[in-house]
Amino acid sequence: MDRKLISRKQCAELLNLHKRTIDRYLRNNRIEGFKPHGSSRVLIYYDSINQENLQSIAPKFNNKL
């Protein structure tokens, strides 16, 4: 099963937030994302974007960006 991927910009527009806020969520492991090999682009797993993850106290994911 393939998971749906979206860009940082799409994520920011979806949540009505700034791209820097999305970067902070990635650094704090609030949402799950990755950089494809050899790319500077960041892709985010769509199913990791939910209220529980964004407001949780403890991080859920281990992002290696």
Tab-separated table of N, CA, C and O in Angstrom:
chain	number	residue	atom	x	y	z
A	1	MET	N	0.833	-1.186	0.000
A	1	MET	CA	0.000	0.000	0.000
A	1	MET	C	0.876	1.248	0.000
A	1	MET	O	1.738	1.411	0.852
A	2	ASP	N	0.682	2.102	-0.965
A	2	ASP	CA	1.439	3.346	-1.056
A	2	ASP	C	0.756	4.423	-0.226
A	2	ASP	O	-0.466	4.552	-0.244
A	3	ARG	N	1.574	5.169	0.483
A	3	ARG	CA	1.050	6.275	1.289
A	3	ARG	C	1.086	7.542	0.451
A	3	ARG	O	2.020	7.766	-0.307
A	4	LYS	N	0.065	8.382	0.595
A	4	LYS	CA	-0.022	9.626	-0.154
A	4	LYS	C	0.996	10.620	0.379
A	4	LYS	O	1.147	10.780	1.591
A	5	LEU	N	1.700	11.293	-0.532
A	5	LEU	CA	2.706	12.286	-0.177
A	5	LEU	C	2.267	13.660	-0.651
A	5	LEU	O	1.656	13.795	-1.713
A	6	ILE	N	2.588	14.680	0.142
A	6	ILE	CA	2.332	16.058	-0.263
A	6	ILE	C	3.582	16.886	0.032
A	6	ILE	O	4.419	16.503	0.843
A	7	SER	N	3.686	18.028	-0.611
A	7	SER	CA	4.835	18.910	-0.407
A	7	SER	C	4.629	19.765	0.841
A	7	SER	O	3.525	19.830	1.390
A	8	ARG	N	5.699	20.434	1.265
A	8	ARG	CA	5.590	21.369	2.399
A	8	ARG	C	4.590	22.462	2.100
A	8	ARG	O	3.806	22.845	2.961
A	9	LYS	N	4.624	22.981	0.887
A	9	LYS	CA	3.719	24.067	0.499
A	9	LYS	C	2.263	23.607	0.557
A	9	LYS	O	1.402	24.308	1.078
A	10	GLN	N	1.991	22.425	0.030
A	10	GLN	CA	0.631	21.896	0.076
A	10	GLN	C	0.171	21.679	1.510
A	10	GLN	O	-0.972	21.964	1.850
A	11	CYS	N	1.062	21.195	2.355
A	11	CYS	CA	0.747	20.979	3.762
A	11	CYS	C	0.431	22.309	4.445
A	11	CYS	O	-0.530	22.413	5.213
A	12	ALA	N	1.239	23.314	4.183
A	12	ALA	CA	1.028	24.632	4.775
A	12	ALA	C	-0.316	25.216	4.340
A	12	ALA	O	-1.053	25.777	5.155
A	13	GLU	N	-0.647	25.065	3.066
A	13	GLU	CA	-1.928	25.564	2.568
A	13	GLU	C	-3.096	24.784	3.165
A	13	GLU	O	-4.122	25.368	3.513
A	14	LEU	N	-2.933	23.484	3.307
A	14	LEU	CA	-3.975	22.635	3.877
A	14	LEU	C	-4.290	23.018	5.326
A	14	LEU	O	-5.448	23.084	5.724
A	15	LEU	N	-3.231	23.295	6.102
A	15	LEU	CA	-3.400	23.628	7.519
A	15	LEU	C	-3.530	25.129	7.765
A	15	LEU	O	-3.694	25.550	8.907
A	16	ASN	N	-3.398	25.916	6.696
A	16	ASN	CA	-3.449	27.374	6.802
A	16	ASN	C	-2.348	27.889	7.738
A	16	ASN	O	-2.597	28.690	8.636
A	17	LEU	N	-1.121	27.387	7.514
A	17	LEU	CA	0.049	27.755	8.306
A	17	LEU	C	1.168	28.196	7.371
A	17	LEU	O	1.106	27.997	6.164
A	18	HIS	N	2.220	28.758	7.936
A	18	HIS	CA	3.397	29.152	7.179
A	18	HIS	C	4.302	27.937	6.981
A	18	HIS	O	4.303	27.015	7.804
A	19	LYS	N	5.100	27.940	5.907
A	19	LYS	CA	6.015	26.819	5.651
A	19	LYS	C	7.026	26.640	6.776
A	19	LYS	O	7.451	25.522	7.063
A	20	ARG	N	7.408	27.718	7.433
A	20	ARG	CA	8.348	27.606	8.560
A	20	ARG	C	7.731	26.844	9.722
A	20	ARG	O	8.417	26.121	10.437
A	21	THR	N	6.432	26.997	9.918
A	21	THR	CA	5.739	26.248	10.969
A	21	THR	C	5.752	24.762	10.637
A	21	THR	O	5.958	23.923	11.510
A	22	ILE	N	5.569	24.428	9.368
A	22	ILE	CA	5.627	23.033	8.939
A	22	ILE	C	7.034	22.479	9.190
A	22	ILE	O	7.187	21.358	9.680
A	23	ASP	N	8.074	23.281	8.901
A	23	ASP	CA	9.450	22.864	9.186
A	23	ASP	C	9.635	22.591	10.680
A	23	ASP	O	10.288	21.623	11.061
A	24	ARG	N	9.056	23.431	11.511
A	24	ARG	CA	9.159	23.245	12.964
A	24	ARG	C	8.456	21.956	13.389
A	24	ARG	O	8.977	21.193	14.196
A	25	TYR	N	7.281	21.686	12.820
A	25	TYR	CA	6.575	20.440	13.128
A	25	TYR	C	7.406	19.231	12.711
A	25	TYR	O	7.440	18.222	13.417
A	26	LEU	N	8.087	19.322	11.589
A	26	LEU	CA	8.949	18.219	11.149
A	26	LEU	C	10.131	18.031	12.098
A	26	LEU	O	10.460	16.906	12.478
A	27	ARG	N	10.784	19.137	12.479
A	27	ARG	CA	11.923	19.056	13.411
A	27	ARG	C	11.511	18.495	14.770
A	27	ARG	O	12.268	17.766	15.402
A	28	ASN	N	10.293	18.850	15.211
A	28	ASN	CA	9.800	18.390	16.512
A	28	ASN	C	9.078	17.050	16.415
A	28	ASN	O	8.458	16.613	17.391
A	29	ASN	N	9.154	16.420	15.251
A	29	ASN	CA	8.553	15.105	15.016
A	29	ASN	C	7.046	15.077	15.241
A	29	ASN	O	6.498	14.092	15.712
A	30	ARG	N	6.380	16.150	14.911
A	30	ARG	CA	4.915	16.205	15.013
A	30	ARG	C	4.252	15.605	13.775
A	30	ARG	O	3.160	15.067	13.857
A	31	ILE	N	4.892	15.754	12.627
A	31	ILE	CA	4.420	15.136	11.395
A	31	ILE	C	5.575	14.368	10.765
A	31	ILE	O	6.735	14.633	11.049
A	32	GLU	N	5.244	13.416	9.923
A	32	GLU	CA	6.248	12.530	9.349
A	32	GLU	C	6.573	12.945	7.918
A	32	GLU	O	5.678	13.116	7.095
A	33	GLY	N	7.851	13.131	7.646
A	33	GLY	CA	8.284	13.509	6.319
A	33	GLY	C	9.689	13.028	6.039
A	33	GLY	O	10.355	12.476	6.912
A	34	PHE	N	10.146	13.260	4.815
A	34	PHE	CA	11.493	12.838	4.428
A	34	PHE	C	11.951	13.626	3.208
A	34	PHE	O	11.150	14.248	2.519
A	35	LYS	N	13.245	13.583	2.958
A	35	LYS	CA	13.833	14.145	1.747
A	35	LYS	C	14.206	12.983	0.836
A	35	LYS	O	14.948	12.089	1.251
A	36	PRO	N	13.704	12.985	-0.395
A	36	PRO	CA	14.128	11.944	-1.337
A	36	PRO	C	15.640	12.040	-1.585
A	36	PRO	O	16.213	13.130	-1.522
A	37	HIS	N	16.267	10.936	-1.858
A	37	HIS	CA	17.708	10.880	-2.069
A	37	HIS	C	18.146	11.873	-3.143
A	37	HIS	O	17.612	11.902	-4.243
A	38	GLY	N	19.119	12.704	-2.795
A	38	GLY	CA	19.688	13.644	-3.748
A	38	GLY	C	18.828	14.867	-4.023
A	38	GLY	O	19.054	15.573	-4.988
A	39	SER	N	17.849	15.108	-3.177
A	39	SER	CA	16.936	16.228	-3.403
A	39	SER	C	16.909	17.137	-2.186
A	39	SER	O	17.188	16.714	-1.070
A	40	SER	N	16.570	18.398	-2.408
A	40	SER	CA	16.405	19.317	-1.283
A	40	SER	C	14.928	19.451	-0.918
A	40	SER	O	14.589	20.085	0.072
A	41	ARG	N	14.055	18.837	-1.707
A	41	ARG	CA	12.614	18.897	-1.487
A	41	ARG	C	12.209	18.008	-0.319
A	41	ARG	O	12.747	16.915	-0.135
A	42	VAL	N	11.253	18.473	0.476
A	42	VAL	CA	10.740	17.700	1.611
A	42	VAL	C	9.334	17.235	1.277
A	42	VAL	O	8.484	18.031	0.877
A	43	LEU	N	9.095	15.938	1.432
A	43	LEU	CA	7.767	15.371	1.214
A	43	LEU	C	7.205	14.911	2.551
A	43	LEU	O	7.928	14.397	3.402
A	44	ILE	N	5.911	15.085	2.720
A	44	ILE	CA	5.243	14.792	3.986
A	44	ILE	C	4.179	13.731	3.738
A	44	ILE	O	3.448	13.786	2.747
A	45	TYR	N	4.095	12.766	4.649
A	45	TYR	CA	3.055	11.748	4.565
A	45	TYR	C	1.725	12.371	4.985
A	45	TYR	O	1.583	12.873	6.089
A	46	TYR	N	0.757	12.324	4.081
A	46	TYR	CA	-0.539	12.959	4.307
A	46	TYR	C	-1.245	12.406	5.548
A	46	TYR	O	-1.863	13.150	6.295
A	47	ASP	N	-1.133	11.095	5.776
A	47	ASP	CA	-1.843	10.503	6.908
A	47	ASP	C	-1.242	10.869	8.269
A	47	ASP	O	-1.854	10.620	9.302
A	48	SER	N	-0.062	11.486	8.286
A	48	SER	CA	0.527	11.911	9.560
A	48	SER	C	0.020	13.285	9.991
A	48	SER	O	0.298	13.723	11.107
A	49	ILE	N	-0.721	13.945	9.117
A	49	ILE	CA	-1.235	15.281	9.427
A	49	ILE	C	-2.622	15.138	10.045
A	49	ILE	O	-3.616	14.968	9.344
A	50	ASN	N	-2.669	15.148	11.353
A	50	ASN	CA	-3.948	15.129	12.047
A	50	ASN	C	-3.817	15.879	13.369
A	50	ASN	O	-2.717	16.172	13.831
A	51	GLN	N	-4.932	16.209	13.958
A	51	GLN	CA	-4.961	17.019	15.176
A	51	GLN	C	-4.185	16.359	16.311
A	51	GLN	O	-3.500	17.025	17.065
A	52	GLU	N	-4.287	15.051	16.433
A	52	GLU	CA	-3.602	14.334	17.511
A	52	GLU	C	-2.085	14.528	17.436
A	52	GLU	O	-1.434	14.803	18.435
A	53	ASN	N	-1.528	14.407	16.239
A	53	ASN	CA	-0.085	14.569	16.066
A	53	ASN	C	0.359	16.011	16.272
A	53	ASN	O	1.410	16.266	16.861
A	54	LEU	N	-0.423	16.949	15.786
A	54	LEU	CA	-0.026	18.349	15.866
A	54	LEU	C	-0.094	18.895	17.290
A	54	LEU	O	0.653	19.800	17.637
A	55	GLN	N	-0.969	18.343	18.122
A	55	GLN	CA	-1.127	18.851	19.471
A	55	GLN	C	-0.561	17.920	20.548
A	55	GLN	O	-0.692	18.203	21.725
A	56	SER	N	0.084	16.828	20.155
A	56	SER	CA	0.610	15.890	21.133
A	56	SER	C	1.814	16.480	21.881
A	56	SER	O	2.545	17.311	21.365
A	57	ILE	N	1.990	16.025	23.093
A	57	ILE	CA	3.114	16.474	23.910
A	57	ILE	C	4.374	15.707	23.520
A	57	ILE	O	5.441	16.279	23.361
A	58	ALA	N	4.247	14.410	23.359
A	58	ALA	CA	5.385	13.574	23.007
A	58	ALA	C	5.435	13.365	21.491
A	58	ALA	O	4.413	13.091	20.875
A	59	PRO	N	6.607	13.500	20.876
A	59	PRO	CA	6.745	13.263	19.442
A	59	PRO	C	6.404	11.827	19.091
A	59	PRO	O	6.624	10.905	19.874
A	60	LYS	N	5.878	11.617	17.876
A	60	LYS	CA	5.490	10.286	17.434
A	60	LYS	C	6.451	9.698	16.401
A	60	LYS	O	6.566	8.506	16.280
A	61	PHE	N	7.096	10.559	15.628
A	61	PHE	CA	7.896	10.092	14.512
A	61	PHE	C	9.368	10.430	14.721
A	61	PHE	O	9.706	11.327	15.451
A	62	ASN	N	10.224	9.708	14.020
A	62	ASN	CA	11.647	9.964	14.060
A	62	ASN	C	12.086	10.382	12.659
A	62	ASN	O	12.488	9.568	11.858
A	63	ASN	N	11.967	11.680	12.371
A	63	ASN	CA	12.324	12.199	11.050
A	63	ASN	C	13.833	12.347	10.933
A	63	ASN	O	14.481	12.830	11.843
A	64	LYS	N	14.365	11.949	9.809
A	64	LYS	CA	15.806	12.105	9.554
A	64	LYS	C	15.966	12.963	8.326
A	64	LYS	O	16.256	12.481	7.249
A	65	LEU	N	15.742	14.270	8.501
A	65	LEU	CA	15.833	15.192	7.371
A	65	LEU	C	17.217	15.779	7.262
A	65	LEU	O	17.874	16.120	8.108
